[in-house]
């Protein structure tokens, strides 16, 4: 079931088109990656979902109805450029933000106490925000984003500003929230964390959505039909065997074994490759090479900019 | 609880809890009270020290014991002592000053000298001059040798006080005091000017704070920008109101407390009556106090004039114009705050806001000279200046239709500016980095929601 659906969203600013008919569909319970280079229009789209700005055209559906004002209670948003009232005390501020998300004061306090215990930061409650380090502030901000247990969470670069240990804590919390049924939109430039967390992605470039779908499918679609084969035997013999229909991209030697990367040409099947290789030695491994999200990202964006030129 | 009331609560509580708020709330009434109390205190206390003044003449003895002693001034007439004997050592002999009267004094006004080490107070020289003038006049008149001169003089002596009475259209007479009206007009106009500036600027600073700390994006993902802006304006407006009410209460308490042991009873009662009158804020019925020219009592006059002022109208109008003017300017201040990244960038947009405010103050000052002038009339309708100018006109009496029309215009205008400001605000709070121009603001105004 789809929790959030954007249909043909158009947003024009005075001097540039920020979003040009961008659509996406986020399944309930998934972690959805919103990718794209700087200035592609991701933040604008996120702001439209948060009803901070309105689209010029197109519609957003949330939980099977058209997005409406009260839906903000079901959405939690951690903006990339985050901040808190510097002069306000941590506890008071967290209560305030939770109240704005529709929690009663007593509810807010009891939930916050739980989170503060979990992160072992009870001592911060009466400190002013400006007395905390940046990483500490980020933690508070994370708590205030999820405190109302919304159906949809939008994290824009959630790990920036965290050291690896704290980044891992936050990652575990995100996975925990997913387990509890939250749907998460995750915008980042860190492709490793996308591969690790996301099930679906959309890639926006220059106001246009270039890719949308399950991440595995997309990566497979961008696979170059390359395989890595490990074998024990004569590399020159192999080279002589794999001629016209194959292309050897590279070969490495490791502990006396050869690892060859081969690209299949002319729709030839992997079985043909294996057959052809059998005579050259003992095959010890055979792996399809699926491109990393990093590779996909770079390829898609570069292809698009070539096309535009 | 609705979102806007949560916002109002935060804006209000964070400010009211600040040390600076508490200090200002306590200090300002002290200053205000000091303005009332210190002059009276000085009047009663200044000459507490007894001064003995030696009086010498050049062997004529014309003015022996002519100058009367007062509570703190003693005059010692010294016979057979010349000025030169005393000039250098009068303070050693315990004299505050030496008064030298030359026989030529009847013809040459400068023939009287007071020699002292310190600058003598004005009332001392006036006291001496009055006594000598009276004596010399007396002597001169005696030279004419007219019978029953004293009686004649008494009979022709006249004392005039102009009593100003205004008759309203329905024929009710009111004794007025231009001085008092001016005082109230001045305080009313100036207070509106100052309060609008202080609290308007607080709104602006609050908006800039939210923008630079980037907390604004989190908040407007929960509430509409308009709610955030209005919550801030209303919250700070309440802070202003709280401070103002506390100022009045604390000032009244200080004055009441101070007068009970500082001031003599009659003045004390008057000030107490004044304070009570202001505090109860109900128009006191004009009581026709007969005024006897012989025993003219200045304090009595002030007291009567105070009754003639419609305190209920003045105070409720003050509240209205404070709030109206504040809302009008606060929304503009909020728009400016949203358009800039930090406080130093505000200057280019501050000009169009500060100029009408200052202009209003200038016109208000002119109002004291001529409350019925056409400039004052028109500026008390222009909403950007009306809160200040109308407050300055009000104590001199303003027809109700003018007051109501001016209020309606003000309400309509602040609804309009709030609407416009909200449009700028909504776009401005999410704009960073670029220096905003007027052209840009115009564009923001025309953006669709």
XYZ file of C-alpha atoms in Angstrom:
758
model
C 0.000 0.000 0.000
C 1.236 3.453 -0.816
C 1.545 5.885 2.043
C 2.633 8.827 -0.038
C 2.202 9.549 -3.681
C 3.307 12.615 -5.599
C 1.842 13.116 -9.042
C 3.403 15.414 -11.622
C 4.589 18.008 -9.177
C 5.575 21.303 -10.797
C 7.135 24.173 -8.894
C 8.312 27.317 -10.605
C 10.378 29.947 -8.831
C 10.811 33.359 -10.338
C 13.997 32.526 -12.204
C 14.060 28.779 -12.414
C 11.919 25.691 -12.588
C 12.581 23.755 -9.388
C 10.445 20.703 -10.134
C 9.188 19.595 -13.491
C 6.467 16.953 -13.311
C 8.117 14.916 -10.621
C 6.240 11.856 -9.421
C 7.024 9.319 -6.754
C 5.251 6.647 -4.781
C 6.364 5.581 -1.335
C 5.184 2.221 -0.034
C 4.107 1.949 3.539
C 6.866 0.602 5.754
C 9.657 1.184 3.256
C 12.760 3.312 3.412
C 12.718 5.473 0.349
C 15.852 7.160 -0.945
C 15.490 10.606 -2.464
C 18.683 11.171 -4.390
C 20.103 13.813 -6.637
C 22.913 16.316 -6.997
C 22.910 19.611 -5.109
C 20.260 21.974 -6.381
C 18.300 19.235 -8.130
C 15.039 20.092 -6.369
C 15.007 17.536 -3.531
C 14.529 20.102 -0.777
C 11.723 21.780 -2.708
C 9.951 18.453 -3.065
C 10.426 17.719 0.634
C 9.062 21.146 1.515
C 6.022 20.525 -0.655
C 5.395 17.212 1.121
C 5.679 19.092 4.428
C 3.258 21.746 3.162
C 5.869 24.404 3.738
C 5.385 25.479 0.142
C 2.619 24.587 -2.241
C 3.193 23.134 -5.718
C 2.129 25.142 -8.763
C 0.754 21.994 -10.263
C 0.324 18.352 -9.373
C -1.046 16.606 -6.355
C 0.183 14.857 -3.253
C -1.725 11.964 -1.756
C -1.080 10.874 1.792
C -2.573 7.761 3.292
C -5.096 7.551 0.414
C -6.377 11.092 0.633
C -5.260 14.394 -0.762
C -2.631 15.919 1.496
C -4.315 18.254 4.008
C -3.311 20.558 6.834
C -3.796 18.022 9.625
C -1.426 15.568 7.985
C 1.511 17.466 9.490
C 0.776 15.579 12.710
C 1.603 12.336 10.873
C 4.838 13.629 9.385
C 8.168 14.198 11.071
C 10.772 16.256 9.270
C 14.458 16.626 9.966
C 15.692 19.341 7.613
C 19.227 19.374 6.307
C 19.843 22.840 7.731
C 18.667 22.224 11.223
C 18.548 24.351 14.276
C 16.921 24.950 17.624
C 16.277 28.040 19.710
C 19.746 28.626 21.111
C 18.673 30.407 24.291
C 15.934 27.966 25.186
C 16.360 25.087 27.583
C 16.559 21.660 25.972
C 13.586 20.124 27.759
C 11.319 23.125 27.351
C 12.167 23.343 23.690
C 11.528 19.670 23.047
C 8.150 19.975 24.782
C 7.301 23.001 22.646
C 8.149 21.279 19.369
C 6.247 18.172 20.444
C 3.198 20.263 21.330
C 3.289 21.854 17.893
C 3.102 18.320 16.508
C -0.108 17.783 18.416
C 1.058 16.075 21.608
C -0.354 17.171 24.923
C 2.127 18.593 27.382
C 2.017 15.589 29.701
C 2.336 13.156 26.794
C 5.258 15.097 25.439
C 7.037 15.061 28.785
C 6.637 11.320 29.401
C 7.763 10.395 25.879
C 10.696 12.759 26.033
C 11.794 11.304 29.362
C 11.884 7.874 27.717
C 13.987 9.077 24.827
C 16.346 10.993 27.101
C 16.821 7.854 29.156
C 17.415 5.776 26.072
C 20.138 8.145 24.838
C 21.367 8.657 28.425
C 21.129 12.402 28.159
C 18.834 13.228 31.097
C 21.439 15.681 32.370
C 20.843 17.920 29.351
C 17.203 18.613 30.178
C 17.795 21.957 31.900
C 20.739 23.083 29.808
C 20.432 25.752 27.209
C 20.828 24.532 23.638
C 23.806 26.803 23.055
C 25.678 24.996 25.832
C 25.531 21.730 23.887
C 27.955 20.559 21.207
C 26.742 20.261 17.652
C 26.424 16.496 17.859
C 24.407 16.787 21.055
C 22.084 19.294 19.410
C 21.603 16.884 16.517
C 20.502 14.189 18.911
C 17.935 16.497 20.473
C 16.755 17.427 17.020
C 16.408 13.788 16.054
C 14.296 13.113 19.135
C 12.022 16.077 18.438
C 11.560 14.835 14.877
C 10.308 11.395 15.880
C 8.671 12.189 19.228
C 5.092 12.211 17.889
C 5.594 8.784 16.276
C 4.453 9.886 12.846
C 3.537 7.571 9.982
C 5.990 9.296 7.672
C 9.489 10.438 8.577
C 11.573 12.603 6.310
C 15.278 12.714 7.049
C 17.446 15.086 5.059
C 21.093 14.090 5.544
C 20.398 12.639 9.003
C 23.970 11.506 9.645
C 25.783 14.751 8.928
C 27.356 16.203 12.032
C 27.528 12.854 13.834
C 30.663 10.934 14.651
C 30.649 7.318 13.402
C 29.483 5.957 16.757
C 26.556 8.325 17.046
C 25.782 7.978 13.338
C 25.439 4.261 13.958
C 23.143 4.850 16.940
C 20.918 7.031 14.750
C 20.982 4.434 11.976
C 19.844 1.764 14.419
C 17.056 4.059 15.606
C 15.915 4.625 12.047
C 15.797 0.869 11.446
C 13.952 0.462 14.741
C 11.363 3.038 13.649
C 10.936 1.184 10.387
C 10.401 -2.042 12.275
C 7.664 -0.323 14.264
C 5.906 0.499 11.009
C 7.089 3.982 10.118
C 7.691 4.888 6.516
C 10.875 6.811 5.894
C 12.000 9.162 3.165
C 15.710 9.486 3.254
C 17.630 12.113 1.344
C 21.395 11.924 1.286
C 24.524 12.106 -0.797
C 25.992 9.172 1.031
C 25.362 6.274 -1.405
C 26.696 3.653 0.969
C 23.962 4.368 3.467
C 21.425 4.363 0.632
C 22.528 0.855 -0.369
C 22.399 -0.210 3.228
C 19.001 1.215 4.150
C 16.813 1.952 1.146
C 14.459 -0.367 -0.619
C 13.218 2.148 -3.183
C 14.752 5.269 -4.654
C 14.033 8.264 -6.815
C 16.799 10.184 -8.488
C 16.083 13.804 -9.310
C 18.391 15.786 -11.523
C 17.830 19.327 -12.734
C 14.194 19.371 -11.643
C 13.358 16.130 -13.413
C 12.944 12.658 -11.977
C 15.332 10.394 -13.880
C 14.875 7.134 -12.040
C 12.226 5.672 -9.822
C 11.725 2.177 -8.491
C 13.033 -0.589 -6.261
C 16.744 -0.128 -5.722
C 17.734 -3.694 -6.626
C 15.916 -3.521 -9.944
C 17.491 -0.211 -10.779
C 20.978 -1.408 -9.966
C 20.397 -4.561 -12.017
C 19.120 -2.465 -14.907
C 22.359 -0.583 -14.872
C 24.374 -3.736 -14.745
C 26.792 -3.930 -17.689
C 26.497 -7.721 -17.955
C 29.838 -8.126 -16.263
C 30.959 -11.076 -14.164
C 33.933 -11.793 -12.034
C 35.283 -15.286 -12.322
C 37.954 -16.759 -10.123
C 39.853 -19.657 -11.574
C 43.052 -21.651 -11.276
C 44.788 -22.092 -14.573
C 46.573 -20.384 -17.441
C 45.460 -16.806 -17.962
C 46.843 -16.635 -21.510
C 44.907 -19.716 -22.514
C 41.751 -18.070 -21.160
C 42.469 -14.901 -23.071
C 42.827 -16.904 -26.254
C 39.517 -18.685 -25.603
C 37.406 -15.615 -24.781
C 37.520 -13.716 -27.987
C 34.739 -12.296 -30.128
C 31.703 -12.517 -27.828
C 33.432 -11.603 -24.597
C 35.490 -8.707 -23.410
C 37.980 -9.070 -20.600
C 37.830 -5.839 -18.618
C 40.589 -6.622 -16.184
C 42.345 -9.468 -14.479
C 43.965 -9.714 -11.094
C 46.020 -12.327 -9.346
C 45.452 -13.115 -5.717
C 47.184 -15.929 -3.826
C 48.095 -17.536 -7.138
C 44.470 -17.543 -8.336
C 43.263 -15.467 -11.270
C 40.261 -13.165 -11.002
C 38.961 -12.031 -14.356
C 36.263 -9.492 -15.010
C 34.420 -10.337 -18.204
C 31.713 -8.486 -20.034
C 29.277 -10.468 -22.145
C 28.630 -9.105 -25.590
C 25.797 -9.868 -28.048
C 23.279 -11.241 -25.504
C 25.300 -14.320 -24.867
C 24.325 -16.187 -21.700
C 26.382 -16.861 -18.606
C 26.251 -20.583 -19.282
C 28.038 -20.052 -22.600
C 30.740 -18.186 -20.740
C 31.109 -20.966 -18.218
C 31.265 -23.550 -20.994
C 33.935 -21.603 -22.776
C 35.967 -21.293 -19.606
C 35.825 -24.909 -18.537
C 38.782 -25.878 -20.667
C 41.077 -23.164 -19.310
C 41.185 -24.291 -15.701
C 39.263 -24.835 -12.471
C 36.535 -22.315 -11.764
C 36.467 -21.401 -8.072
C 34.006 -18.500 -8.047
C 31.483 -16.817 -10.283
C 29.801 -13.514 -9.389
C 27.630 -11.062 -11.219
C 28.916 -7.504 -10.839
C 26.032 -5.248 -9.811
C 26.958 -1.574 -10.022
C 27.046 0.343 -6.749
C 24.509 3.118 -6.217
C 27.447 5.464 -6.519
C 28.137 4.198 -10.036
C 24.475 4.369 -10.999
C 24.196 7.897 -9.657
C 27.231 9.149 -11.534
C 26.271 7.389 -14.760
C 22.667 8.609 -14.763
C 23.556 12.198 -13.940
C 26.427 12.354 -16.422
C 24.348 10.807 -19.196
C 21.620 13.355 -18.529
C 23.988 16.280 -18.689
C 25.513 14.934 -21.906
C 22.062 14.691 -23.416
C 21.289 18.255 -22.417
C 24.371 19.463 -24.206
C -4.668 23.740 22.760
C -4.490 25.365 19.356
C -1.105 25.816 17.732
C -1.236 29.577 17.733
C -1.833 29.654 21.483
C 1.147 27.304 22.004
C 3.258 29.738 20.038
C 1.901 32.759 21.922
C 2.664 30.997 25.178
C 6.265 30.329 24.204
C 6.879 33.828 22.897
C 5.352 35.293 26.016
C 6.949 33.070 28.643
C 10.480 33.088 27.244
C 10.443 36.888 27.251
C 8.730 37.449 30.564
C 11.168 35.081 32.287
C 14.177 36.968 30.977
C 16.241 38.912 33.467
C 16.187 41.979 31.246
C 12.385 42.034 31.317
C 12.267 41.851 35.092
C 14.919 44.533 35.467
C 13.210 46.869 32.995
C 9.845 46.312 34.644
C 11.230 47.308 38.025
C 13.601 50.085 36.955
C 11.346 52.082 34.649
C 8.735 52.804 37.355
C 11.545 53.880 39.665
C 12.566 56.445 37.063
C 8.987 57.497 36.469
C 8.334 57.798 40.169
C 11.572 59.699 40.577
C 10.332 62.191 37.982
C 7.319 62.896 40.196
C 8.992 62.717 43.558
C 12.446 64.232 43.164
C 11.348 67.788 42.245
C 8.985 67.916 45.214
C 11.614 66.414 47.454
C 14.199 68.937 46.331
C 11.759 71.770 46.975
C 11.157 70.664 50.515
C 14.675 69.611 51.405
C 17.112 71.868 49.647
C 17.434 74.672 52.188
C 17.410 72.558 55.250
C 20.708 74.134 56.225
C 20.406 77.434 58.031
C 22.253 80.291 56.369
C 23.281 83.399 58.280
C 23.919 86.444 56.170
C 25.676 89.525 57.397
C 24.162 92.805 56.208
C 26.384 95.889 56.023
C 25.754 99.408 54.811
C 27.932 102.412 54.249
C 27.043 104.177 57.527
C 23.516 105.099 56.469
C 21.538 102.546 58.421
C 18.642 102.963 56.019
C 17.784 99.300 55.778
C 18.203 98.149 59.341
C 16.167 94.959 59.864
C 14.300 95.488 56.624
C 14.967 92.044 55.312
C 12.848 89.515 57.222
C 14.258 86.217 58.384
C 12.792 83.071 56.928
C 12.932 79.499 58.124
C 16.393 78.879 56.807
C 17.654 82.398 56.192
C 18.834 84.604 59.016
C 19.904 88.175 58.386
C 22.210 89.820 60.885
C 22.441 93.569 60.567
C 25.890 94.807 61.540
C 26.303 98.434 62.567
C 29.639 100.177 62.216
C 31.151 97.414 60.194
C 32.270 98.060 56.665
C 32.353 95.675 53.801
C 36.129 95.693 53.786
C 36.217 94.492 57.400
C 34.215 91.410 56.534
C 35.108 90.689 52.929
C 37.975 88.347 53.707
C 36.936 86.673 56.900
C 33.116 86.451 56.896
C 33.062 82.714 56.728
C 35.358 82.439 59.712
C 32.804 84.422 61.658
C 30.106 81.964 60.694
C 28.398 83.914 57.934
C 27.252 82.265 54.733
C 27.485 85.546 52.817
C 27.806 89.267 53.177
C 25.118 91.548 51.803
C 26.335 95.021 51.022
C 23.758 97.725 50.412
C 24.944 101.045 49.046
C 22.860 104.195 49.707
C 22.591 104.672 45.947
C 20.313 101.652 45.800
C 17.222 103.805 45.307
C 18.534 104.991 41.952
C 20.987 102.340 40.848
C 19.615 98.788 40.886
C 23.119 97.320 40.905
C 24.072 98.911 44.139
C 23.369 95.763 46.140
C 26.004 93.048 46.329
C 25.919 89.622 47.858
C 29.351 88.212 48.496
C 29.721 84.542 49.174
C 32.076 81.672 48.530
C 29.469 79.512 46.844
C 26.927 80.408 44.209
C 23.931 81.529 46.310
C 20.578 79.898 45.539
C 18.128 81.826 43.417
C 15.481 82.072 46.121
C 17.983 83.869 48.398
C 18.607 86.669 45.909
C 14.907 86.871 45.107
C 14.120 87.079 48.803
C 16.571 89.953 49.265
C 15.457 91.775 46.132
C 11.781 91.506 47.044
C 12.349 92.864 50.530
C 14.466 95.762 49.360
C 12.107 96.642 46.498
C 9.176 96.716 48.855
C 11.036 98.924 51.320
C 12.278 101.364 48.692
C 8.835 101.586 47.027
C 7.360 102.265 50.419
C 9.894 104.981 51.117
C 9.350 106.598 47.728
C 5.578 106.591 48.151
C 5.914 108.162 51.591
C 7.842 110.975 49.973
C 4.648 111.913 48.068
C 2.865 112.324 51.397
C -0.586 111.116 50.361
C -3.161 110.496 53.052
C -4.472 106.964 53.531
C -2.119 105.705 50.887
C -2.115 102.196 52.291
C -5.892 101.928 51.986
C -5.872 103.278 48.471
C -3.221 100.870 47.419
C -5.079 97.976 48.936
C -8.249 99.055 47.196
C -6.665 99.231 43.755
C -4.689 96.029 44.079
C -6.018 93.452 41.642
C -5.219 89.854 40.970
C -6.222 88.175 37.745
C -6.234 84.497 36.925
C -7.531 83.403 33.549
C -9.737 80.393 34.018
C -10.059 78.413 30.776
C -13.389 76.730 30.317
C -14.368 74.737 27.304
C -17.979 74.324 26.299
C -18.759 71.207 24.326
C -21.489 71.116 21.713
C -24.001 69.828 24.224
C -23.294 72.743 26.487
C -21.331 71.036 29.256
C -18.703 73.296 30.692
C -15.312 72.000 31.609
C -12.514 73.760 33.305
C -9.337 72.918 31.428
C -5.671 73.241 31.957
C -3.563 73.556 28.845
C -0.482 72.629 30.809
C -1.954 69.419 32.079
C -3.401 68.463 28.705
C 0.009 69.059 27.177
C 1.632 66.848 29.764
C -0.768 64.002 29.120
C -0.569 64.450 25.357
C 3.201 64.434 25.531
C 3.408 61.314 27.683
C 0.745 59.491 25.653
C 2.303 60.221 22.268
C 5.834 59.543 23.383
C 4.919 56.286 25.131
C 3.195 54.956 22.023
C 6.224 55.894 19.953
C 8.669 54.227 22.341
C 6.593 51.109 22.962
C 5.926 50.570 19.264
C 9.619 50.809 18.563
C 10.755 48.585 21.437
C 8.266 45.806 20.888
C 8.188 46.074 17.087
C 11.945 45.635 17.072
C 11.551 42.646 19.373
C 9.299 41.015 16.811
C 11.886 41.663 14.122
C 14.696 40.262 16.242
C 12.606 37.205 17.052
C 12.022 36.512 13.364
C 15.707 36.967 12.551
C 16.645 34.673 15.432
C 14.403 31.918 14.117
C 15.747 32.379 10.655
C 19.452 32.422 11.492
C 19.174 29.526 13.927
C 17.304 27.636 11.167
C 14.698 26.486 13.620
C 12.072 28.089 11.419
C 11.985 25.246 8.903
C 11.206 22.728 11.625
C 8.462 24.906 13.002
C 6.739 25.688 9.743
C 6.646 21.987 8.998
C 4.240 21.899 11.971
C 2.408 25.226 11.699
C 1.551 27.636 8.929
C 3.950 30.570 8.571
C 1.046 32.923 9.239
C 0.355 31.215 12.560
C 3.996 31.511 13.539
C 4.091 35.198 12.630
C 0.820 36.031 14.367
C 1.748 33.968 17.402
C 4.952 35.923 17.712
C 3.255 39.297 17.240
C 0.494 38.493 19.726
C 2.874 36.980 22.256
C 5.187 39.964 22.224
C 2.175 42.305 22.275
C 1.071 40.609 25.479
C 4.562 41.084 26.893
C 4.244 44.792 26.111
C 0.845 44.971 27.729
C 2.064 43.140 30.812
C 5.022 45.432 31.136
C 2.878 48.524 30.707
C 0.325 47.468 33.298
C 3.082 46.516 35.740
C 4.713 49.893 35.154
C 1.530 51.728 36.078
C 0.890 49.603 39.152
C 4.466 49.758 40.429
C 4.751 53.483 39.749
C 1.525 54.109 41.634
C 2.724 52.005 44.544
C 6.072 53.785 44.705
C 4.484 57.232 44.534
C 1.903 56.374 47.154
C 4.555 54.925 49.419
C 6.934 57.806 48.873
C 4.418 60.581 49.421
C 3.293 59.186 52.754
C 6.570 60.096 54.424
C 8.151 62.550 52.006
C 5.467 65.061 51.271
C 3.407 67.404 53.420
C -0.180 66.337 53.847
C -2.015 68.631 51.465
C 0.159 67.820 48.469
C 0.107 64.204 49.538
C -3.636 64.067 49.394
C -3.711 65.663 45.997
C -1.262 63.245 44.485
C -3.084 60.426 46.125
C -6.313 61.646 44.616
C -4.592 61.896 41.250
C -3.242 58.368 41.490
C -6.554 57.021 42.644
C -8.244 58.814 39.838
C -5.844 57.407 37.267
C -6.028 53.934 38.720
C -9.809 53.771 38.845
C -9.764 55.138 35.294
C -13.361 56.258 35.417
C -14.245 59.738 34.308
C -14.877 61.723 37.427
C -17.918 63.953 37.368
C -16.988 67.551 37.129
C -17.465 69.050 40.526
C -17.847 72.768 40.365
C -15.390 74.051 42.904
C -15.887 77.743 43.607
C -12.665 79.540 43.089
C -11.932 82.511 45.233
C -9.560 84.935 43.699
C -8.259 85.961 47.075
C -7.190 82.553 48.174
C -6.181 81.194 44.887
C -4.803 77.739 45.210
C -2.694 76.450 42.402
C -2.847 72.858 43.534
C -6.598 73.148 43.685
C -6.584 74.206 40.054
C -4.482 71.256 38.957
C -6.811 69.048 40.944
C -9.845 70.456 39.167
C -8.218 70.067 35.776
C -7.375 66.472 36.545
C -11.048 65.887 37.084
C -11.845 67.489 33.773
C -9.733 64.935 31.921
C -11.681 61.892 30.836
C -9.283 59.274 32.159
C -11.374 56.339 31.045
C -11.349 57.601 27.481
C -7.646 58.437 27.542
C -6.570 55.112 28.991
C -8.806 52.975 26.805
C -7.767 54.960 23.728
C -4.165 54.548 24.787
C -4.604 50.796 24.976
C -6.332 50.748 21.617
C -3.752 52.885 19.865
C -0.891 51.052 21.499
C -2.231 47.711 20.277
C -3.331 49.025 16.878
C -0.081 50.827 16.233
C 1.890 47.896 17.541
C 0.089 45.379 15.307
C 0.531 47.614 12.302
C 4.238 48.133 12.830
C 4.984 44.686 14.253
C 3.767 43.019 11.069
C 6.011 45.310 9.046
C 8.914 44.594 11.379
C 8.229 40.872 10.997
C 8.322 41.196 7.212
C 11.645 43.023 7.404
C 13.055 40.404 9.759
C 12.074 37.642 7.378
C 13.714 39.339 4.417
C 17.209 39.556 5.905
C 19.805 37.110 7.189
C 21.025 39.181 10.110
C 20.252 42.345 11.971
C 22.823 44.504 10.206
C 21.050 43.981 6.889
C 17.815 45.443 8.194
C 18.772 49.065 7.694
C 17.668 49.442 4.098
C 14.174 48.237 5.007
C 13.977 50.049 8.325
C 13.854 53.509 6.732
C 10.279 53.342 5.436
C 9.164 52.075 8.855
C 11.010 54.526 11.055
C 10.244 57.638 9.004
C 6.461 57.599 9.541
C 7.018 56.848 13.226
C 9.384 59.771 13.680
C 7.148 61.981 11.549
C 4.256 61.050 13.801
C 6.263 62.126 16.822
C 7.129 65.467 15.214
C 3.525 66.179 14.321
C 2.528 65.195 17.848
C 5.003 67.724 19.260
C 3.491 70.375 16.997
C 0.080 69.399 18.281
C 0.920 70.869 21.680
C 1.177 74.323 20.133
C -2.027 74.060 18.207
C -4.184 70.993 18.803
C -6.687 72.115 16.186
C -4.215 72.495 13.318
C -5.044 70.813 10.038
C -1.717 68.952 10.029
C -2.562 67.345 13.340
C -6.053 66.658 12.045
C -4.937 64.763 8.953
C -2.054 62.936 10.582
C -4.411 61.631 13.233
C -6.197 59.706 10.473
C -3.191 58.417 8.541
C -2.794 55.015 10.184
C 1.012 55.039 10.239
C 1.013 58.163 12.389
C -2.460 58.173 13.933
C -1.597 56.220 17.102
C 0.952 58.848 18.133
C -0.801 61.964 16.834
C -4.272 61.035 18.048
C -2.918 60.311 21.520
C -1.370 63.775 21.482
C -4.637 65.384 20.356
C -6.920 63.457 22.661
C -6.341 65.343 25.954
C -7.297 68.600 24.194
C -10.618 67.077 23.223
C -11.442 65.297 19.968
C -14.953 64.797 18.529
C -16.048 61.186 18.815
C -16.592 60.730 15.097
C -12.978 61.647 14.430
C -11.753 59.218 17.061
C -13.908 56.376 15.761
C -13.029 57.025 12.134
C -9.325 57.089 12.969
C -9.677 53.808 14.863
C -11.533 52.127 12.012
C -8.904 53.218 9.511
C -6.221 51.868 11.816
C -7.940 48.489 12.165
C -8.458 48.137 8.424
C -4.873 49.104 7.725
C -3.311 46.692 10.142
C -5.426 43.897 8.725
C -4.078 44.884 5.309
C -0.444 45.194 6.337
C -0.608 41.920 8.260
C -1.874 40.223 5.126
C 0.877 41.746 3.004
C 3.549 41.118 5.619
C 2.491 37.484 5.849
C 3.113 37.096 2.125
C 6.616 38.493 2.384
C 7.260 36.593 5.587
C 6.238 33.221 4.198
C 8.724 33.478 1.341
C 11.408 35.384 3.209
C 11.939 32.982 6.084
C 13.146 30.287 3.691
C 15.493 32.531 1.705
C 19.124 32.504 2.636
C 22.305 33.992 1.325
C 20.960 36.345 -1.261
C 20.740 40.004 -0.322
C 17.111 40.947 -0.673
C 16.075 43.992 -2.683
C 12.807 45.882 -2.865
C 12.243 44.368 -6.280
C 12.527 40.953 -4.708
C 9.995 41.845 -2.017
C 7.569 42.966 -4.702
C 7.964 39.591 -6.378
C 7.319 37.761 -3.113
C 4.150 39.750 -2.646
C 2.838 38.453 -5.922
C 3.693 34.776 -5.371
C 0.756 32.497 -5.185
C 0.359 30.674 -1.895
